[in-house]
Coordinates of C-alpha atoms and ligand atoms in Angstrom, one line a residue:
M1 CA 24.7 -17.5 -7.2
Q2 CA 21.4 -16.7 -7.1
T3 CA 19.1 -15.4 -4.5
G4 CA 16.0 -16.6 -2.7
L5 CA 13.2 -13.5 -1.2
I6 CA 11.4 -14.3 1.4
L7 CA 8.2 -12.1 2.3
G8 CA 7.5 -11.9 5.6
D9 CA 4.6 -14.1 5.3
Q10 CA 6.7 -16.9 4.2
L11 CA 8.4 -17.9 7.5
T12 CA 7.9 -21.3 6.7
L13 CA 11.7 -23.8 6.6
T14 CA 9.5 -26.1 4.5
L15 CA 8.4 -23.4 2.0
A16 CA 9.1 -24.5 -1.9
S17 CA 11.3 -22.0 -3.0
L18 CA 13.8 -22.9 0.0
R19 CA 13.4 -26.4 -1.1
V20 CA 15.1 -25.6 -4.8
L21 CA 17.5 -23.0 -2.9
N22 CA 20.7 -24.2 -2.6
P23 CA 22.5 -22.8 1.3
Q24 CA 25.7 -23.3 0.1
T25 CA 25.8 -21.2 -2.8
D26 CA 22.4 -19.0 -3.1
R27 CA 21.2 -16.1 -0.6
I28 CA 18.8 -15.3 1.1
V29 CA 16.9 -12.1 1.0
M30 CA 14.6 -10.6 3.6
A31 CA 13.4 -7.2 4.5
E32 CA 11.5 -4.9 6.8
V33 CA 10.2 -1.8 4.2
Y34 CA 8.2 1.1 4.2
D35 CA 6.1 0.0 1.3
E36 CA 5.1 -3.3 2.9
A37 CA 4.3 -1.4 6.7
T38 CA 2.5 1.0 5.3
Y39 CA 0.5 -0.2 2.1
T40 CA -2.7 -0.1 4.9
K41 CA -2.4 1.1 8.3
H42 CA -1.8 -2.2 10.1
H43 CA -2.0 -2.4 13.5
K44 CA 0.3 -1.8 15.1
Q45 CA 0.6 -5.6 16.3
K46 CA 0.5 -6.9 13.6
I47 CA 3.7 -5.1 12.0
A48 CA 5.5 -5.7 15.4
L49 CA 4.5 -9.4 15.0
V50 CA 5.7 -10.2 11.6
F51 CA 8.9 -7.7 11.8
S52 CA 9.8 -9.8 15.3
A53 CA 8.7 -13.5 13.0
M54 CA 11.4 -12.8 10.5
R55 CA 13.6 -11.5 12.7
H56 CA 13.5 -14.8 14.3
F57 CA 13.3 -16.6 11.5
A58 CA 16.4 -15.0 9.5
D59 CA 18.5 -16.4 12.8
E60 CA 16.6 -19.9 12.5
L61 CA 17.3 -20.1 8.6
R62 CA 21.5 -19.1 9.4
E63 CA 21.1 -21.6 12.4
S64 CA 20.3 -24.3 9.5
G65 CA 23.3 -23.2 7.5
W66 CA 21.9 -20.7 5.2
K67 CA 23.7 -17.3 4.3
V68 CA 20.6 -14.8 5.1
D69 CA 20.8 -10.7 4.5
Y70 CA 18.3 -8.8 6.4
Y71 CA 17.5 -5.4 6.1
A72 CA 15.6 -4.1 9.5
Y73 CA 13.8 -1.3 9.1
D74 CA 15.0 2.0 8.8
S75 CA 13.0 5.4 7.9
E76 CA 16.1 7.0 6.0
S77 CA 16.6 4.1 3.5
E78 CA 16.7 4.1 -0.4
Y79 CA 14.5 1.1 -0.7
R80 CA 11.1 1.9 0.0
S81 CA 10.1 -1.6 -1.2
L82 CA 11.1 -4.7 -1.7
F83 CA 11.9 -4.5 -5.5
D84 CA 14.0 -2.0 -4.8
V85 CA 16.0 -4.1 -2.2
V86 CA 15.8 -7.1 -4.1
Q87 CA 17.2 -5.2 -7.1
A88 CA 20.2 -3.7 -5.2
H89 CA 21.0 -6.9 -3.5
C90 CA 21.3 -8.7 -7.2
K91 CA 23.4 -6.6 -8.5
Q92 CA 25.4 -6.3 -5.3
H93 CA 26.0 -10.2 -5.3
G94 CA 25.7 -10.5 -9.5
S95 CA 22.5 -12.8 -9.0
E96 CA 21.7 -15.4 -12.4
R97 CA 18.3 -15.6 -10.8
L98 CA 15.5 -14.4 -8.2
V99 CA 13.6 -17.2 -6.5
L100 CA 10.0 -17.0 -4.8
T101 CA 7.3 -18.6 -3.4
Q102 CA 4.4 -17.4 -5.0
C103 CA 2.8 -14.3 -2.8
G104 CA -0.1 -14.1 -1.0
E105 CA -1.3 -10.6 -1.9
Y106 CA -2.2 -10.1 -5.9
R107 CA -0.9 -6.5 -5.3
L108 CA 2.2 -7.8 -5.0
Q109 CA 2.4 -10.7 -7.4
N110 CA 1.0 -8.9 -9.9
A111 CA 4.0 -6.0 -9.8
M112 CA 5.6 -9.3 -10.0
D113 CA 4.8 -10.3 -12.9
K114 CA 4.4 -7.7 -14.3
Q115 CA 7.7 -5.3 -13.7
W116 CA 9.9 -7.2 -11.5
R117 CA 10.4 -9.9 -14.1
K118 CA 10.8 -6.9 -16.8
A119 CA 13.4 -4.6 -14.6
L120 CA 15.4 -7.2 -13.1
E121 CA 16.9 -8.4 -16.2
I122 CA 17.8 -12.0 -14.9
P123 CA 14.9 -14.7 -14.8
V124 CA 12.5 -14.5 -11.8
D125 CA 11.6 -18.0 -10.8
I126 CA 8.2 -18.4 -8.7
Y127 CA 7.0 -21.3 -7.4
G128 CA 3.4 -22.0 -6.2
D129 CA 2.7 -21.7 -2.5
D130 CA 2.2 -25.4 -1.7
R131 CA 1.8 -24.8 2.4
F132 CA -1.7 -24.8 1.1
I133 CA -3.8 -27.8 0.7
C134 CA -5.3 -27.1 -2.6
S135 CA -3.4 -25.0 -5.7
T136 CA -4.9 -22.0 -7.5
S137 CA -5.1 -24.4 -10.3
E138 CA -6.7 -27.0 -8.5
F139 CA -9.3 -24.6 -7.2
A140 CA -10.3 -23.1 -10.5
E141 CA -10.7 -26.4 -12.0
W142 CA -13.1 -27.6 -9.3
A143 CA -14.8 -24.0 -9.7
D144 CA -14.7 -24.8 -13.7
G145 CA -19.0 -25.4 -14.7
R146 CA -20.1 -24.7 -11.4
K147 CA -23.1 -22.1 -11.2
Q148 CA -22.7 -21.8 -7.6
L149 CA -20.1 -22.7 -5.5
R150 CA -20.7 -23.9 -1.7
M151 CA -18.0 -24.3 0.7
E152 CA -19.8 -27.3 1.7
Y153 CA -18.9 -29.3 -1.3
F154 CA -15.3 -28.4 -1.5
Y155 CA -15.0 -29.1 1.9
R156 CA -15.9 -32.5 1.4
E157 CA -13.5 -32.7 -1.9
M158 CA -10.8 -31.1 0.6
R159 CA -11.5 -34.2 3.6
R160 CA -11.6 -36.6 1.0
K161 CA -8.3 -35.4 -0.6
T162 CA -6.5 -35.5 2.8
G163 CA -8.2 -37.4 4.9
Y164 CA -8.9 -35.9 7.7
L165 CA -11.8 -37.6 9.5
M166 CA -12.1 -39.8 6.9
N167 CA -13.1 -44.0 7.5
D168 CA -13.3 -46.2 4.6
G169 CA -14.0 -43.2 2.4
E170 CA -17.0 -41.6 4.1
P171 CA -17.1 -38.8 7.0
Q172 CA -16.4 -40.0 10.5
G173 CA -20.1 -40.5 12.5
G174 CA -21.4 -40.3 9.0
E175 CA -22.1 -36.6 8.9
W176 CA -19.7 -34.2 7.3
N177 CA -20.8 -31.4 9.4
Y178 CA -21.6 -31.3 12.9
D179 CA -22.4 -27.3 12.6
S180 CA -26.2 -28.1 14.2
E181 CA -24.0 -29.0 17.5
N182 CA -22.5 -25.7 17.8
R183 CA -24.7 -23.1 18.4
N184 CA -24.7 -23.0 22.0
R185 CA -24.5 -19.5 24.0
W186 CA -21.9 -19.4 27.0
K187 CA -23.0 -18.4 30.3
G188 CA -19.9 -18.8 32.2
E189 CA -19.3 -22.6 32.4
P190 CA -17.5 -24.5 31.8
P191 CA -14.4 -21.9 33.0
L192 CA -12.2 -20.2 30.2
P193 CA -8.8 -21.5 30.2
T194 CA -5.8 -18.5 29.8
P195 CA -4.2 -18.2 26.9
P196 CA 0.1 -18.2 28.0
Q197 CA 1.8 -15.2 28.3
F198 CA 4.9 -15.3 25.9
N199 CA 8.2 -13.7 28.0
R200 CA 9.6 -11.3 25.0
D201 CA 13.1 -11.6 24.2
D202 CA 15.6 -8.9 23.2
I203 CA 14.1 -9.2 19.0
D204 CA 11.0 -8.7 20.4
N205 CA 11.6 -5.7 22.6
E206 CA 13.8 -3.7 19.9
V207 CA 11.1 -4.5 17.6
L208 CA 8.3 -3.3 20.1
E209 CA 10.3 -0.1 20.2
L210 CA 10.6 0.4 16.8
V211 CA 7.1 0.1 15.8
E212 CA 6.6 2.5 18.6
R213 CA 9.0 4.7 17.3
E214 CA 8.0 4.6 13.5
F215 CA 4.1 3.6 13.0
P216 CA 3.0 5.8 16.1
D217 CA -0.2 6.8 13.9
H218 CA -1.3 3.3 12.9
I219 CA -4.6 2.1 14.3
G220 CA -4.2 -0.1 18.0
T221 CA -2.0 -0.2 21.1
L222 CA 1.3 -2.6 21.7
E223 CA 0.6 -2.3 25.3
H224 CA -1.3 -5.4 25.5
F225 CA 0.9 -7.2 22.5
N226 CA 1.1 -11.0 23.7
W227 CA 1.2 -12.9 20.0
G228 CA 4.7 -16.2 19.8
S229 CA 7.2 -14.4 17.6
T230 CA 8.7 -17.5 17.2
R231 CA 7.7 -20.9 16.3
A232 CA 8.5 -22.3 19.3
Q233 CA 5.7 -20.3 20.6
A234 CA 3.4 -20.5 17.9
N235 CA 4.0 -24.4 18.5
A236 CA 2.9 -23.5 22.5
A237 CA 0.0 -21.6 21.2
L238 CA -1.3 -24.6 19.0
G239 CA -0.3 -27.3 22.0
F240 CA -2.5 -24.9 24.4
F241 CA -5.6 -24.7 22.3
I242 CA -5.6 -28.3 21.4
Q243 CA -5.2 -29.0 25.3
Y244 CA -7.5 -26.8 26.9
C245 CA -10.0 -24.9 23.9
L246 CA -10.2 -27.6 21.4
A247 CA -13.1 -30.3 22.8
D248 CA -15.0 -26.6 23.8
F249 CA -14.4 -25.2 20.0
G250 CA -17.3 -26.1 18.6
T251 CA -20.4 -26.4 21.1
Y252 CA -19.1 -22.3 21.8
Q253 CA -18.0 -21.7 18.5
D254 CA -21.2 -18.7 17.7
A255 CA -21.2 -17.6 21.5
M256 CA -20.1 -14.3 22.5
A257 CA -19.5 -12.2 26.3
R258 CA -18.5 -9.2 27.4
G259 CA -14.7 -8.7 28.1
E260 CA -13.8 -12.5 27.5
K261 CA -11.7 -11.8 23.8
S262 CA -11.6 -15.2 22.4
L263 CA -13.4 -18.3 24.3
F264 CA -12.4 -20.9 23.1
H265 CA -10.9 -20.0 20.1
S266 CA -7.5 -20.9 18.9
L267 CA -5.4 -17.3 18.0
L268 CA -4.1 -19.4 15.8
S269 CA -4.7 -17.5 12.4
P270 CA -2.1 -14.9 12.5
Y271 CA 0.9 -17.6 13.0
L272 CA -0.5 -20.1 10.1
N273 CA -0.8 -16.6 7.7
C274 CA 2.7 -15.6 8.4
G275 CA 3.6 -19.5 8.2
L276 CA 5.3 -20.2 11.6
L277 CA 2.2 -22.9 11.8
T278 CA 1.0 -24.4 8.5
A279 CA -2.4 -25.7 8.1
T280 CA -1.7 -29.4 8.1
Q281 CA 0.2 -29.0 11.0
V282 CA -2.6 -28.0 13.2
C283 CA -5.1 -30.5 11.4
D284 CA -2.8 -33.4 12.0
A285 CA -2.7 -32.4 16.1
A286 CA -6.6 -31.2 16.1
E287 CA -7.5 -34.9 14.4
K288 CA -5.0 -36.9 17.1
A289 CA -6.8 -35.1 20.0
Y290 CA -9.7 -36.9 18.6
K291 CA -8.0 -40.4 18.1
D292 CA -6.4 -40.1 21.2
G293 CA -10.3 -39.9 22.5
R294 CA -10.1 -36.3 24.1
V295 CA -12.3 -34.2 21.8
P296 CA -15.5 -34.8 20.5
L297 CA -16.1 -35.1 17.0
N298 CA -18.5 -31.9 16.7
A299 CA -15.5 -29.8 18.2
V300 CA -12.5 -31.8 15.8
E301 CA -15.1 -31.4 12.8
G302 CA -15.7 -28.1 13.3
F303 CA -12.0 -26.9 13.5
I304 CA -10.9 -28.6 10.6
R305 CA -13.6 -27.5 8.7
Q306 CA -12.0 -23.9 9.5
I307 CA -8.8 -24.2 8.0
I308 CA -9.1 -26.8 5.2
G309 CA -12.9 -25.8 4.5
W310 CA -13.1 -22.1 4.8
R311 CA -9.2 -20.7 4.8
E312 CA -9.0 -22.8 1.2
Y313 CA -12.1 -22.0 -0.1
V314 CA -11.4 -18.3 0.4
R315 CA -8.4 -18.3 -1.4
G316 CA -9.1 -20.0 -4.4
I317 CA -12.2 -17.6 -4.7
Y318 CA -9.5 -14.6 -4.6
W319 CA -7.0 -15.8 -6.8
L320 CA -10.3 -16.7 -9.6
H321 CA -11.8 -13.4 -9.5
M322 CA -9.1 -10.8 -8.1
P323 CA -8.3 -8.2 -9.4
H324 CA -12.3 -7.4 -10.7
Y325 CA -13.2 -9.1 -7.6
A326 CA -11.9 -6.1 -5.2
K327 CA -13.9 -3.6 -7.0
E328 CA -17.9 -5.1 -6.7
N329 CA -20.2 -3.9 -5.1
F330 CA -23.8 -6.0 -5.8
L331 CA -25.7 -3.7 -3.6
G332 CA -24.6 -0.4 -4.8
N333 CA -23.7 1.2 -1.5
T334 CA -22.6 4.5 -0.6
R335 CA -22.4 5.1 3.1
S336 CA -18.8 6.2 4.8
L337 CA -17.7 3.9 7.3
P338 CA -19.0 6.0 10.3
S339 CA -16.2 7.1 12.7
Y340 CA -16.7 4.5 16.0
Y341 CA -14.9 2.1 14.1
W342 CA -11.9 4.2 14.0
D343 CA -12.0 5.2 17.5
G344 CA -14.1 2.4 19.2
K345 CA -16.6 5.8 20.9
T346 CA -20.1 4.6 20.5
R347 CA -23.2 3.3 22.7
M348 CA -23.6 0.2 21.5
A349 CA -22.7 -2.4 23.8
C350 CA -22.0 -5.2 21.2
M351 CA -20.1 -2.6 19.0
A352 CA -17.7 -1.5 21.6
D353 CA -16.9 -4.4 23.0
C354 CA -15.7 -5.8 19.5
F355 CA -13.6 -2.6 18.9
K356 CA -12.2 -2.8 22.2
N357 CA -11.2 -6.2 21.6
T358 CA -9.4 -4.9 17.9
F359 CA -7.7 -2.1 19.1
D360 CA -6.2 -3.8 22.6
H361 CA -5.7 -7.3 20.8
A362 CA -5.7 -6.7 16.9
Y363 CA -7.9 -9.6 17.0
A364 CA -11.8 -10.5 17.2
H365 CA -13.1 -13.7 17.2
H366 CA -15.2 -15.1 14.1
I367 CA -18.5 -14.2 15.4
Q368 CA -17.9 -10.7 16.4
R369 CA -16.4 -9.9 12.5
L370 CA -19.0 -11.5 11.2
M371 CA -21.9 -11.1 13.4
V372 CA -21.5 -7.6 15.3
T373 CA -18.8 -4.9 13.1
G374 CA -19.4 -6.6 9.7
N375 CA -23.6 -7.3 10.0
F376 CA -23.7 -3.6 11.0
A377 CA -22.0 -2.0 8.1
L378 CA -23.9 -4.3 6.0
L379 CA -27.2 -3.3 7.2
T380 CA -25.7 0.7 7.4
G381 CA -24.9 0.0 3.7
I382 CA -21.2 1.0 4.0
K383 CA -19.0 1.4 0.6
P384 CA -17.4 -2.6 0.7
E385 CA -13.7 -0.4 0.0
E386 CA -14.3 1.2 2.7
I387 CA -15.3 -1.7 5.0
C388 CA -12.5 -3.8 3.5
D389 CA -9.4 -1.3 4.2
W390 CA -10.9 -0.8 8.0
Y391 CA -10.4 -5.3 8.2
L392 CA -7.3 -5.6 6.3
A393 CA -6.1 -2.8 8.4
V394 CA -6.9 -3.6 12.3
Y395 CA -6.4 -7.7 12.2
A396 CA -3.1 -9.2 13.1
D397 CA -4.1 -11.9 10.9
A398 CA -5.2 -9.9 7.7
Y399 CA -4.3 -10.4 4.3
D400 CA -6.3 -9.4 1.5
W401 CA -6.0 -13.1 -0.3
V402 CA -8.2 -14.2 3.3
E403 CA -9.5 -10.8 4.4
L404 CA -11.3 -9.7 1.0
P405 CA -13.4 -12.7 0.5
N406 CA -14.7 -12.9 4.2
T407 CA -15.2 -9.0 4.3
L408 CA -16.7 -8.1 0.6
G409 CA -18.2 -11.7 0.0
M410 CA -19.3 -13.6 3.1
V411 CA -19.9 -9.9 5.5
M412 CA -21.1 -7.2 2.3
H413 CA -22.5 -9.6 0.0
A414 CA -20.9 -7.2 -2.3
D415 CA -20.2 -10.5 -5.2
G416 CA -23.7 -10.6 -5.7
G417 CA -23.8 -14.3 -3.5
Y418 CA -20.9 -15.7 -5.3
L419 CA -19.2 -16.9 -1.8
G420 CA -22.5 -17.1 0.3
S421 CA -25.9 -17.6 -1.0
K422 CA -27.9 -15.6 1.7
P423 CA -26.6 -12.9 3.4
Y424 CA -25.6 -13.1 6.9
A425 CA -27.9 -9.8 7.9
A426 CA -29.5 -10.0 11.7
S427 CA -31.7 -8.5 14.0
G428 CA -30.1 -7.6 17.4
N429 CA -31.7 -10.4 18.6
Y430 CA -29.3 -12.6 17.2
I431 CA -26.7 -11.1 19.0
H432 CA -28.8 -10.8 21.6
K433 CA -29.0 -14.8 21.6
M434 CA -25.7 -15.7 21.6
S435 CA -24.2 -13.2 24.0
D436 CA -24.6 -11.2 27.2
Y437 CA -23.9 -7.9 25.2
C438 CA -27.7 -6.9 25.3
T439 CA -27.5 -6.5 29.4
G440 CA -26.7 -3.1 30.0
C441 CA -26.7 -2.0 26.9
E442 CA -27.9 1.9 26.6
Y443 CA -30.3 0.5 23.9
S444 CA -33.2 -1.7 24.2
V445 CA -33.0 -4.8 22.2
K446 CA -36.6 -5.7 22.6
T447 CA -38.2 -2.7 20.1
R448 CA -37.6 -1.5 17.0
S449 CA -39.2 1.8 16.7
D450 CA -38.8 3.7 19.9
H451 CA -36.0 6.5 20.8
D452 CA -34.2 3.8 22.8
S453 CA -34.6 1.1 20.5
C454 CA -31.7 -1.2 19.3
P455 CA -30.2 0.1 16.2
F456 CA -29.4 -3.2 14.5
N457 CA -33.3 -4.5 14.7
S458 CA -35.0 -1.3 12.7
L459 CA -31.8 -1.4 10.2
Y460 CA -32.3 -4.9 9.7
W461 CA -35.8 -4.2 8.2
H462 CA -34.8 -1.3 6.3
F463 CA -31.5 -3.4 4.6
I464 CA -34.3 -6.1 4.1
D465 CA -36.9 -3.6 2.5
R466 CA -34.4 -1.7 0.3
H467 CA -33.3 -5.0 -1.0
R468 CA -36.4 -6.5 -1.7
E469 CA -35.6 -6.4 -5.4
Q470 CA -32.3 -8.5 -5.0
F471 CA -33.7 -11.0 -1.9
Q472 CA -37.4 -11.2 -2.8
K473 CA -37.0 -14.8 -5.0
N474 CA -34.0 -15.9 -2.6
P475 CA -36.3 -18.9 -1.5
R476 CA -34.1 -18.7 1.5
M477 CA -35.0 -15.3 2.8
S478 CA -38.9 -15.7 1.1
M479 CA -40.0 -16.4 4.9
I480 CA -38.7 -13.1 6.0
Y481 CA -40.4 -11.2 3.4
R482 CA -43.4 -12.8 4.5
S483 CA -42.7 -11.5 7.9
F484 CA -42.1 -8.2 6.9
E485 CA -45.6 -8.2 5.8
R486 CA -47.2 -9.0 8.3
M487 CA -46.2 -6.5 10.3
S488 CA -49.0 -3.8 10.5
E489 CA -48.5 -0.9 8.4
E490 CA -47.9 1.5 11.1
N491 CA -45.2 -0.9 12.5
R492 CA -43.3 -1.1 9.1
A493 CA -43.6 2.7 8.8
L494 CA -42.5 3.6 12.1
T495 CA -39.5 0.6 12.2
L496 CA -38.1 2.3 8.8
E497 CA -39.1 6.3 9.5
R498 CA -36.4 4.9 12.6
A499 CA -34.1 2.9 10.6
E500 CA -33.7 6.5 8.2
H501 CA -33.5 8.5 11.2
L502 CA -30.2 6.3 12.4
L503 CA -28.9 6.4 9.0
E504 CA -29.0 10.0 9.1
H505 CA -27.0 10.4 12.3
L506 CA -24.8 7.1 11.4
D507 CA -21.8 9.0 13.4
D508 CA -23.9 9.7 16.8
L509 CA -24.6 6.2 17.9
Ligands
FAD1 P1 -10.7 -19.7 14.7 O1 -12.0 -19.8 15.0 O2 -9.9 -20.8 16.1 O3 -10.7 -20.9 13.7 C1 -9.6 -21.8 13.1 C2 -8.8 -21.1 12.0 O4 -9.6 -21.5 11.3 C3 -8.7 -19.8 12.2 O5 -7.0 -19.4 12.6 C4 -8.4 -19.4 10.7 O6 -7.2 -19.6 9.9 C5 -9.2 -20.6 9.9 N1 -10.5 -19.2 10.0 C6 -12.1 -19.8 10.5 N2 -12.7 -19.2 9.5 C7 -11.9 -18.6 8.5 C8 -12.5 -17.9 7.5 N3 -13.9 -17.3 7.7 N4 -11.5 -17.3 6.1 C9 -10.8 -18.2 6.6 N5 -9.9 -19.0 7.7 C10 -10.5 -19.0 8.6 N6 -9.4 -14.5 8.9 C11 -7.7 -14.2 8.9 O7 -7.1 -14.9 8.8 N7 -7.5 -13.1 8.3 C12 -8.5 -12.2 7.5 O8 -8.1 -11.1 7.5 C13 -9.8 -12.0 8.1 N8 -10.3 -11.6 8.4 C14 -12.0 -11.6 8.3 C15 -13.0 -10.5 7.7 C16 -14.1 -10.8 8.5 C17 -14.9 -9.4 7.9 C18 -14.7 -12.1 8.7 C19 -16.1 -12.7 8.8 C20 -13.7 -13.3 8.9 C21 -11.9 -12.8 9.2 N9 -11.6 -13.7 9.2 C22 -10.3 -14.1 8.7 C23 -11.8 -15.3 9.3 C24 -12.0 -15.5 11.0 O9 -12.7 -14.6 11.3 C25 -10.6 -15.7 11.2 O10 -10.2 -16.4 10.7 C26 -10.8 -15.9 13.1 O11 -11.6 -15.3 13.8 C27 -9.1 -15.9 13.2 O12 -9.4 -16.8 14.6 P2 -8.7 -17.7 15.8 O13 -7.4 -18.3 14.8 O14 -8.9 -17.6 16.8 O15 -10.2 -18.3 14.9
DLZ2 C1 2.5 -7.8 6.7 C2 3.9 -7.1 6.3 C3 4.6 -6.0 6.6 C4 3.7 -5.2 8.1 N1 6.1 -5.5 6.7 C5 6.5 -6.7 6.0 C6 7.8 -6.1 5.0 O1 8.5 -5.2 5.9 N2 8.5 -6.9 4.1 C7 8.0 -8.5 4.2 O2 8.7 -9.1 3.3 N3 6.5 -8.3 4.4 C8 6.1 -7.7 5.5 N4 5.0 -8.4 5.5 C9 4.1 -9.0 4.8 C10 3.9 -8.8 3.1 O3 2.7 -7.7 3.1 C11 3.2 -9.6 2.4 O4 4.8 -10.8 2.2 C12 2.6 -9.7 0.9 O5 1.4 -8.7 1.3 C13 2.1 -10.9 0.0 O6 1.3 -11.8 0.6
SF4_3 FE1 -25.8 -4.6 20.2 FE2 -28.4 -3.9 20.2 FE3 -27.5 -5.2 22.4 FE4 -26.8 -2.7 21.7 S1 -29.2 -4.0 22.4 S2 -25.7 -4.5 22.3 S3 -26.7 -2.2 20.0 S4 -27.5 -5.8 20.0

């Protein structure tokens, strides 16, 4: 008899370990444990989603004939970690072998490799996670010998490998990337679709109560919890996105609007990351909608690029560079995260809206994460470790393998430009162009150095000025330095003075 451990982000019926285990003879273990629920202060909605989806998945396995031993969360339990549970289970059933699929996070995979194998005294077989399109070794091979990695070239490889949007070896429509058509602001039209409301069953209700009771000090609220916790609900979310959002996904991909949670974004990342949906399933559905003539090419290309491009690319980088990747701090940042990242209390209208979305829904769309809360942390020089911890805690889709490269690499440029050739630093002007946040904000986006000037404006130039050494020679940034030099000396001095003042009073903005 073998024990098969399935983790909370491995809720997929075709999982590699399930393909080698035998439902007649082997037993599956799943466990809600203290260590996993608290290694960061996960948003309450993330814990609720993972626990409820795990319980539904256990039922799904039982219905397909598996014997599942499920350890529901118990704060009094002597088993604090997955290792504790597995050790007890293997002993109790006299298991000959532990069978697993590779973990998403280095933290746990490392513990399995270094401690579990030794301590369990039975063979531990770990299978590669082939729900990803590119294996970690394939990525390492692709990266080998390249001086600089670029997502765009990796993405083309993935297009060729999968055949998505390919026509006789050439990209559909003649271009690989239609991003230039995807930069519109959303001005109230077309109308936004309303995402489906999911009915809650007994399992959901029990879990929601449990999370409220056991994790009261975790971030966020359960009040607006509307994540699907079953495969059927995740499929419904996918169907809704394809039918009502995908056609406009590309055009408004970079837009933001006050009080609007997701615009035309898919809200699918939590399902993809916990295994209720797979990357190929989602891309197949998107490509089919294009082939049926229901969505334009710029939309479907933009969407598929996020999944087979960015998602696979950041995972590849994570596994290539962990564990030292997590410690990088190329810009030498030293500041602590301001308190509004935790309580949302700020007069900056854009930041306040992104925080509200985050705390209410355990969600913010990409541009909110990258160009508002992320951009602000970059401009103000927050310690990478602190901002990474924040992003890992606050989103329902947050797992180290995807959060870390996005935050540390894409947002904070803390890896020295490994993930992107130039930092995504921007002044308030970008936020103004892509959203309606600045209308009605207490700060003025039009000025830089007045007492009510938009903080992003002076902080942007302060960032440019203080990192001259790192960026002046970057060909993609030379124009910015020329603009800075063209400012009058007085203007430059007042701008930097205003930024210094803001940095000294960072918690009060
Ligand atoms: P959509 O905009 O509808 O995109 C479709 C899918 O593409 C997403 O569901 C996601 O699976 C994938 N995707 C899009 N962009 C990225 C990206 N940059 N990296 C990886 N996958 C991507 N995504 C996570 O899944 N987990 C995280 O912890 C996470 N942390 C982030 C932290 C920061 C600072 C930033 C800037 C981005 C982060 N992202 C993360 C990427 C991205 O913001 C989310 O995947 C996206 O907002 C999820 O919402 P959605 O499903 O509506 O996405
Ligand atoms: C995110 C999460 C949470 C909150 N709780 C559990 C849990 O109790 N049991 C479990 O097996 N998995 C959980 N997960 C997902 C794990 O953290 C995830 O599997 C690891 O980080 C490896 O990627
Ligand atoms: Fe944000 Fe500045 Fe616009 Fe206010 S003025 S919403 S702080 S960008």
